[in-house]
GROMACS .gro file of C-alpha atoms in nm:
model
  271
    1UNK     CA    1  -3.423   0.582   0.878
    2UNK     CA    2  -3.122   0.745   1.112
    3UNK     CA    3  -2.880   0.653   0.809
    4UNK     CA    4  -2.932   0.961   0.618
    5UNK     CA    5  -3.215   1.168   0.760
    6UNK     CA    6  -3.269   1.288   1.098
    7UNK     CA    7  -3.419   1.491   1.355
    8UNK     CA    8  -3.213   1.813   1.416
    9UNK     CA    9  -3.177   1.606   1.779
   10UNK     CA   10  -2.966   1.351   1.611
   11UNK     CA   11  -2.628   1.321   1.417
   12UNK     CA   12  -2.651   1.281   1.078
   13UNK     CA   13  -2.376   1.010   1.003
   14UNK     CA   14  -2.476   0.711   1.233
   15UNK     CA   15  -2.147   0.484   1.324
   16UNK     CA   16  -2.268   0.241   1.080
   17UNK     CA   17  -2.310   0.485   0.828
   18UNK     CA   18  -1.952   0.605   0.888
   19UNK     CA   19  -1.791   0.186   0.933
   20UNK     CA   20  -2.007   0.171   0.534
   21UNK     CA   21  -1.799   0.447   0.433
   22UNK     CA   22  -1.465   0.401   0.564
   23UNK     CA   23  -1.518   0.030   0.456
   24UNK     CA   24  -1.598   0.138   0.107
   25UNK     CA   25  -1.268   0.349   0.121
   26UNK     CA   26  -1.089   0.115   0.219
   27UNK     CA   27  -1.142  -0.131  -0.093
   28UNK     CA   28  -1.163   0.148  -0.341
   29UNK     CA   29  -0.804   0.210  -0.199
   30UNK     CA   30  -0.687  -0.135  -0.257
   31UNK     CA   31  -0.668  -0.171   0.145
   32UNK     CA   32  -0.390   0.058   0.145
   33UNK     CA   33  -0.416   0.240   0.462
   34UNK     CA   34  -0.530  -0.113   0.633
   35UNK     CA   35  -0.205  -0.283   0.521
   36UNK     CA   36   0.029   0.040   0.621
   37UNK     CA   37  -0.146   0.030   0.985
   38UNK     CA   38  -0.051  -0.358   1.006
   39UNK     CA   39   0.309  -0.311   0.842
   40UNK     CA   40   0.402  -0.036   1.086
   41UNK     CA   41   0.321  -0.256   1.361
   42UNK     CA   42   0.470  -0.502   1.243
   43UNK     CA   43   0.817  -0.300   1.171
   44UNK     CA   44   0.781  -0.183   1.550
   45UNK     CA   45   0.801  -0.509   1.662
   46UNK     CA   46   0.441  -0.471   1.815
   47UNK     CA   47   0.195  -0.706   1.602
   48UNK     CA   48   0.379  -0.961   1.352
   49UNK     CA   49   0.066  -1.146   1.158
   50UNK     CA   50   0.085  -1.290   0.846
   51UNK     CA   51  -0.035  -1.061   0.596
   52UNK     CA   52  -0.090  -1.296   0.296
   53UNK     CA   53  -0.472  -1.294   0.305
   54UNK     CA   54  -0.478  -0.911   0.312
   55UNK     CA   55  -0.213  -0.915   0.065
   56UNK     CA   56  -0.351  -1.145  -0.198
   57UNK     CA   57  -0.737  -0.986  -0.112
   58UNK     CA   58  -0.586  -0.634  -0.249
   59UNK     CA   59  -0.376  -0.777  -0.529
   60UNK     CA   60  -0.705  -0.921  -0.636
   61UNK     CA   61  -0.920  -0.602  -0.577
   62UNK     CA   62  -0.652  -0.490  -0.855
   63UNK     CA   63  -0.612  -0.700  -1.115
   64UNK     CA   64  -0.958  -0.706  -1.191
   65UNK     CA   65  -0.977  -0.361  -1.119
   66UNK     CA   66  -1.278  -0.376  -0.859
   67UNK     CA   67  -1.148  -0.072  -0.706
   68UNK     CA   68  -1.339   0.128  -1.000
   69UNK     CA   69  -1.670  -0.012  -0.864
   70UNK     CA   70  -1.566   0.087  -0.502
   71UNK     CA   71  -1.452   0.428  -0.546
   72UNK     CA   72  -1.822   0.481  -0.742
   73UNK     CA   73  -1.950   0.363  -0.436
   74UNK     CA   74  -1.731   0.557  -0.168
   75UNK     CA   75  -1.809   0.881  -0.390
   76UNK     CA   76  -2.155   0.814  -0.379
   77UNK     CA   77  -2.143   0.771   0.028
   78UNK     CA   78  -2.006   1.122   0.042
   79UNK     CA   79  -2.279   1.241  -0.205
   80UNK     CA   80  -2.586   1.123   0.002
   81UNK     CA   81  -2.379   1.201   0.341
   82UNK     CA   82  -2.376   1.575   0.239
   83UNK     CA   83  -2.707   1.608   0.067
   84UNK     CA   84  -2.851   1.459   0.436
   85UNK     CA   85  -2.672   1.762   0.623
   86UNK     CA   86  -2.786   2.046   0.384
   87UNK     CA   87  -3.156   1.871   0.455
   88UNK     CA   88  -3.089   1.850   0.805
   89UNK     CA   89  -2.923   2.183   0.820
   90UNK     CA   90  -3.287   2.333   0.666
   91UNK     CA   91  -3.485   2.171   0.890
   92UNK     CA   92  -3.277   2.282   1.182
   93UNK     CA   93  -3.301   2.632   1.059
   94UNK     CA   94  -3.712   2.620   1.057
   95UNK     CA   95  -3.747   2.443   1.383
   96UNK     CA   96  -3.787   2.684   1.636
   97UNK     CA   97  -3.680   3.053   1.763
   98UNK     CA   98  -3.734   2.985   2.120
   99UNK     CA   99  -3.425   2.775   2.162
  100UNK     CA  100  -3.212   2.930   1.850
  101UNK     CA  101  -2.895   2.882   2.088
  102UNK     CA  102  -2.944   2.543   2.162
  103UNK     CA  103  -3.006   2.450   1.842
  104UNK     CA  104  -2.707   2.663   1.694
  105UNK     CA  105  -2.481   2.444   1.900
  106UNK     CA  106  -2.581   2.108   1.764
  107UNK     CA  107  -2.613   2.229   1.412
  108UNK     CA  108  -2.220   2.321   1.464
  109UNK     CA  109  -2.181   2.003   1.663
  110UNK     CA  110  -2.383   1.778   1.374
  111UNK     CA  111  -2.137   1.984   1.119
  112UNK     CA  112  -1.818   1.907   1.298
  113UNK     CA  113  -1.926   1.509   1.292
  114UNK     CA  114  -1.988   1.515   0.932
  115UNK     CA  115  -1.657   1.685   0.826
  116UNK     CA  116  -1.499   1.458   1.050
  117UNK     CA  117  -1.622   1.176   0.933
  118UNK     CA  118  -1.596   1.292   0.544
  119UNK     CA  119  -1.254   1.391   0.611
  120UNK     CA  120  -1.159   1.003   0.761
  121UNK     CA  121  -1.305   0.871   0.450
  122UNK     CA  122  -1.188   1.062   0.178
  123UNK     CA  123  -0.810   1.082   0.356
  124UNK     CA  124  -0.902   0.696   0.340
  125UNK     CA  125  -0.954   0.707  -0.007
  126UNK     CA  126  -0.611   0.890  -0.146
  127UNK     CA  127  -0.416   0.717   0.074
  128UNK     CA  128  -0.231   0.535  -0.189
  129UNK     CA  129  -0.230   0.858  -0.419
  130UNK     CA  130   0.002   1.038  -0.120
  131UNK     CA  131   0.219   0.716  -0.060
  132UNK     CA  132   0.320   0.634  -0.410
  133UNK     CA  133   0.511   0.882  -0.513
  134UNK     CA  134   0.742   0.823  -0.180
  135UNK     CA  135   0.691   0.476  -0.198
  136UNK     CA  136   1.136   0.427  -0.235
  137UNK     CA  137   1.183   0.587   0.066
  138UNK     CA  138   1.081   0.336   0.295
  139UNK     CA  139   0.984  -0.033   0.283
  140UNK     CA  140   0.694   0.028   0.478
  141UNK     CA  141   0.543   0.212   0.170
  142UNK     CA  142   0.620  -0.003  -0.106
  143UNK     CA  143   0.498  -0.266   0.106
  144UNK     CA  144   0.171  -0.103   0.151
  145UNK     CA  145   0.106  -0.033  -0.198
  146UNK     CA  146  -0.042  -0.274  -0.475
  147UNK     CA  147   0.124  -0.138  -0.831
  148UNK     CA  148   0.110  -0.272  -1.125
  149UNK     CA  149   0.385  -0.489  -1.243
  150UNK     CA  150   0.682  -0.386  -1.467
  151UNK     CA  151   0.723  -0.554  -1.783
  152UNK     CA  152   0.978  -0.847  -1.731
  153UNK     CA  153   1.086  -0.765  -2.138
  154UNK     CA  154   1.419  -0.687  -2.156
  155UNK     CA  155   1.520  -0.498  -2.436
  156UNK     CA  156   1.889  -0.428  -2.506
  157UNK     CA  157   2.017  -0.123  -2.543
  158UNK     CA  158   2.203  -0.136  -2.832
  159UNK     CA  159   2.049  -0.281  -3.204
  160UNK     CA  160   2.277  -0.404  -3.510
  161UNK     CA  161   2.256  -0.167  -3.818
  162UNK     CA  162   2.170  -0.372  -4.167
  163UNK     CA  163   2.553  -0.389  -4.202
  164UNK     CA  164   2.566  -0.595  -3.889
  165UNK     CA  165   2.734  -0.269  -3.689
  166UNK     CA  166   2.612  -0.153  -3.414
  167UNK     CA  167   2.385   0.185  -3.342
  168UNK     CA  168   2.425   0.391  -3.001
  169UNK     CA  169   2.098   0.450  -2.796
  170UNK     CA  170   2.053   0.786  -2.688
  171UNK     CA  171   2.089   0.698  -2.296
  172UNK     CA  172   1.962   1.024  -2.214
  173UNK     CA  173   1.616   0.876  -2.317
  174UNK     CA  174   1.435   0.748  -2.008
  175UNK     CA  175   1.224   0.510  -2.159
  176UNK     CA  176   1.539   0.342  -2.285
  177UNK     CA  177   1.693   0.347  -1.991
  178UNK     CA  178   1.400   0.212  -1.779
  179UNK     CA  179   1.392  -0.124  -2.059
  180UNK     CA  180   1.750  -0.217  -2.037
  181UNK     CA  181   1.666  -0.277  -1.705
  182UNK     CA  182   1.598  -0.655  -1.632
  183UNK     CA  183   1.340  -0.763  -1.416
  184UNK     CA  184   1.443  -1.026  -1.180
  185UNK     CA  185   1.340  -1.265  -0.879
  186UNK     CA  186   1.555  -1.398  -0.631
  187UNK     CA  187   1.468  -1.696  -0.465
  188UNK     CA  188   1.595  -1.791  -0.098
  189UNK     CA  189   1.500  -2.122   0.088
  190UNK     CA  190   1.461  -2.021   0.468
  191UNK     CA  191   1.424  -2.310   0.794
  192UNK     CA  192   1.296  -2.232   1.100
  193UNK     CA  193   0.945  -2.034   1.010
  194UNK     CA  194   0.679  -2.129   1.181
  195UNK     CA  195   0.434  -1.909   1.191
  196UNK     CA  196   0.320  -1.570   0.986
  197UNK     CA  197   0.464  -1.354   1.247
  198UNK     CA  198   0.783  -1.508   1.157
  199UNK     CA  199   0.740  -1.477   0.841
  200UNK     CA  200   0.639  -1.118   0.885
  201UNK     CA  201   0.993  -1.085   1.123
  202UNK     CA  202   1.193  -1.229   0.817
  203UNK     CA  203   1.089  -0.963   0.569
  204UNK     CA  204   1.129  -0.673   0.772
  205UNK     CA  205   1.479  -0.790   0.847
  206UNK     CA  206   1.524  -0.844   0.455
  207UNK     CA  207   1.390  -0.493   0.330
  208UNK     CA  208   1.559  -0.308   0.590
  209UNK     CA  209   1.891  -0.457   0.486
  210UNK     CA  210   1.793  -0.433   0.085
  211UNK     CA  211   1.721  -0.029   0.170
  212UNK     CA  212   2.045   0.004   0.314
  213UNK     CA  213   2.216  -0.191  -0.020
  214UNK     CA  214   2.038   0.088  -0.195
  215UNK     CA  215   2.142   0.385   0.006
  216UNK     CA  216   2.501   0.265  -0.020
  217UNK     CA  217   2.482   0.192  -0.382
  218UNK     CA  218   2.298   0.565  -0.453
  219UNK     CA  219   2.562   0.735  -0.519
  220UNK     CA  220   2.699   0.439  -0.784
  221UNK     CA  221   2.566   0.347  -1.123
  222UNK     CA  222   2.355   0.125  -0.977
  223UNK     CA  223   2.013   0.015  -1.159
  224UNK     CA  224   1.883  -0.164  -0.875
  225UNK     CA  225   1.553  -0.136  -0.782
  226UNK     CA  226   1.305  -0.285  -0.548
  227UNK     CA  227   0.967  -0.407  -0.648
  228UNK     CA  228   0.837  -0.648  -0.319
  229UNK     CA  229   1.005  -0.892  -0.119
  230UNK     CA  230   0.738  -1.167  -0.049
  231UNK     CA  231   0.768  -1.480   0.225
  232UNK     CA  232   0.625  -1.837   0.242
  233UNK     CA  233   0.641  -1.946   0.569
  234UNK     CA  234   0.419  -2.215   0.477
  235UNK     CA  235   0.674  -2.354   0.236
  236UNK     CA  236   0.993  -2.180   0.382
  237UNK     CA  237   1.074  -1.954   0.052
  238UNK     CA  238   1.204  -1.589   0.032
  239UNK     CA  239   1.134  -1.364  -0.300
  240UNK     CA  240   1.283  -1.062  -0.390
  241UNK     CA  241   1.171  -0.883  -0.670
  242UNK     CA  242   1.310  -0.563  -0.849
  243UNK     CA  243   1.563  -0.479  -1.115
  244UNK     CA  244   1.893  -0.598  -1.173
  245UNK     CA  245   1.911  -0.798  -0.851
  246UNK     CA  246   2.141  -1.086  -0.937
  247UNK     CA  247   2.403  -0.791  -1.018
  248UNK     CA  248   2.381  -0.578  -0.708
  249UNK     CA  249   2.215  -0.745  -0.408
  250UNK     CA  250   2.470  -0.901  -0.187
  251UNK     CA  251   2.298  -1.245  -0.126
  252UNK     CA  252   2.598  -1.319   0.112
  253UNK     CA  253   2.465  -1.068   0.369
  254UNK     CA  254   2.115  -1.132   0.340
  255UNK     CA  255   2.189  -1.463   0.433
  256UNK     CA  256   2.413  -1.393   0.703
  257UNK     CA  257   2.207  -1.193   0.888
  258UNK     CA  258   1.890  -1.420   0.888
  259UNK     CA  259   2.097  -1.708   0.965
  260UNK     CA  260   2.214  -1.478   1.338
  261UNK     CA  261   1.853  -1.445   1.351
  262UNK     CA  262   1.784  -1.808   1.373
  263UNK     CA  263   1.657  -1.870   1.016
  264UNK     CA  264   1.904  -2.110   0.834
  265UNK     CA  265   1.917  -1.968   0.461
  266UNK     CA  266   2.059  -2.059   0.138
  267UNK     CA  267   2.013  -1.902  -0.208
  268UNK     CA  268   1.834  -2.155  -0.473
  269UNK     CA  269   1.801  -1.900  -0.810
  270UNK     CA  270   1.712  -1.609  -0.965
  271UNK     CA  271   1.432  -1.608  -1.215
   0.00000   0.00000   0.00000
């Protein structure tokens, strides 16, 4: 077989050996690095396509945590893809002395391939390990990336004493602070979508407007945070989800700006 052995003539990883990797990387990733190709189109104003399939194919991958069985498998590509060039690389080395320079250049040439092609898989593969801890930098990011949920518990800060008083919270605790935050979804009925790419077009124009409501508000006491910001063109409904929404998002200009856009919207509730 050319998948894993060869001739010292030959390259050890075969196109479809590499498309088996990458493809293994990919799902093991949760499509990560597919889904931030397509969003940055798609915030370039390149490529709008509705992303839902992709989207719901990854959220799936996660939930039932396939990605465990995927990364075995991606880890065992790289495993046979390295024992193949050590055996290739010894059979290379016993061909032949009359043509030692020829052969020196494709043992470096079959070497560069397989780092190459190790290095597109396994980059691949921690793709969403590199993105998540900058995913609130850009929407692009959080977009890209399937995390698990927040609890949508909201637990008060403050607790009555037996005496019915009240006891302070040490604020300074993060995990306090973190669950006095409420978990929220605002819901948006917008006309005038009729196809995924204007779909797509709608939610760029949303989280580019919700990051700059952030940046502004960074410097207040702001809790607001941004989990996703999903679109139904099909059934002409806008979600935002994050943290204290109904308190600090400005509905008012969300709905002003897709309405310039040509996408009549009005606000139905938060959830």
């Amino acid at each position: 077989s050319n998948i894993l052995l060869c001739t010292p003539h030959e390259t050890m990883v075969t196109r479809p050996m590499l498309y088996l990797g990458l493809g293994l990387a990919l799902l093991a990733s949760d499509l990560c690095l597919l889904l931030l190709t397509l969003n940055c189109l798609s915030w370039m104003n390149i490529l709008h396509m509705d992303l839902t399939f992709i989207e719901q194919a990854a959220e799936t991958i996660f939930a039932k945590q396939w990605q465990l069985y995927f990364q075995t498998a991606t880890l065992t590509w790289l495993v046979l893809v390295l024992i193949s060039a050590v055996q290739s690389d010894g059979k290379v080395g016993v061909s032949s002395d009359e043509n030692k320079e020829e052969t020196k250049e494709k043992k470096y040439s079959n070497g560069a391939v397989i780092m190459k092609s190790i290095s597109i898989v396994v980059l691949t593969l921690l793709t969403p390990h590199v993105l998540k801890p900058h995913r609130h930098r850009h929407p692009i990011l959080r977009r890209s990336l399937i995390i698990r949920p927040q609890s949508t518990l909201v637990i008060n800060n403050q607790h009555h004493d037996g005496g019915g008083g009240v006891d302070s919270v040490n604020t300074n605790d993060e995990a306090t602070i973190t669950s006095s935050v409420t978990r929220q979804e605002l819901v948006f009925s917008v006309d005038n979508m009729t196809c995924g790419g204007c779909g797509s077009h709608v939610r760029n124009l949303v989280e580019a407007n919700l990051n700059q409501q952030q940046q502004e508000q960074s410097s207040s006491s702001s809790s607001m945070s941004i989990d996703k910001v999903a679109v139904d063109w099909r059934a002409g409904v806008l979600s935002i989800y994050g943290g204290d929404l109904k308190e600090f998002v400005d509905q008012s200009v969300i709905i002003e700006i897709l309405k310039k856009e040509g996408y009549p919207t009005s606000f139905l509730y938060v959830n």
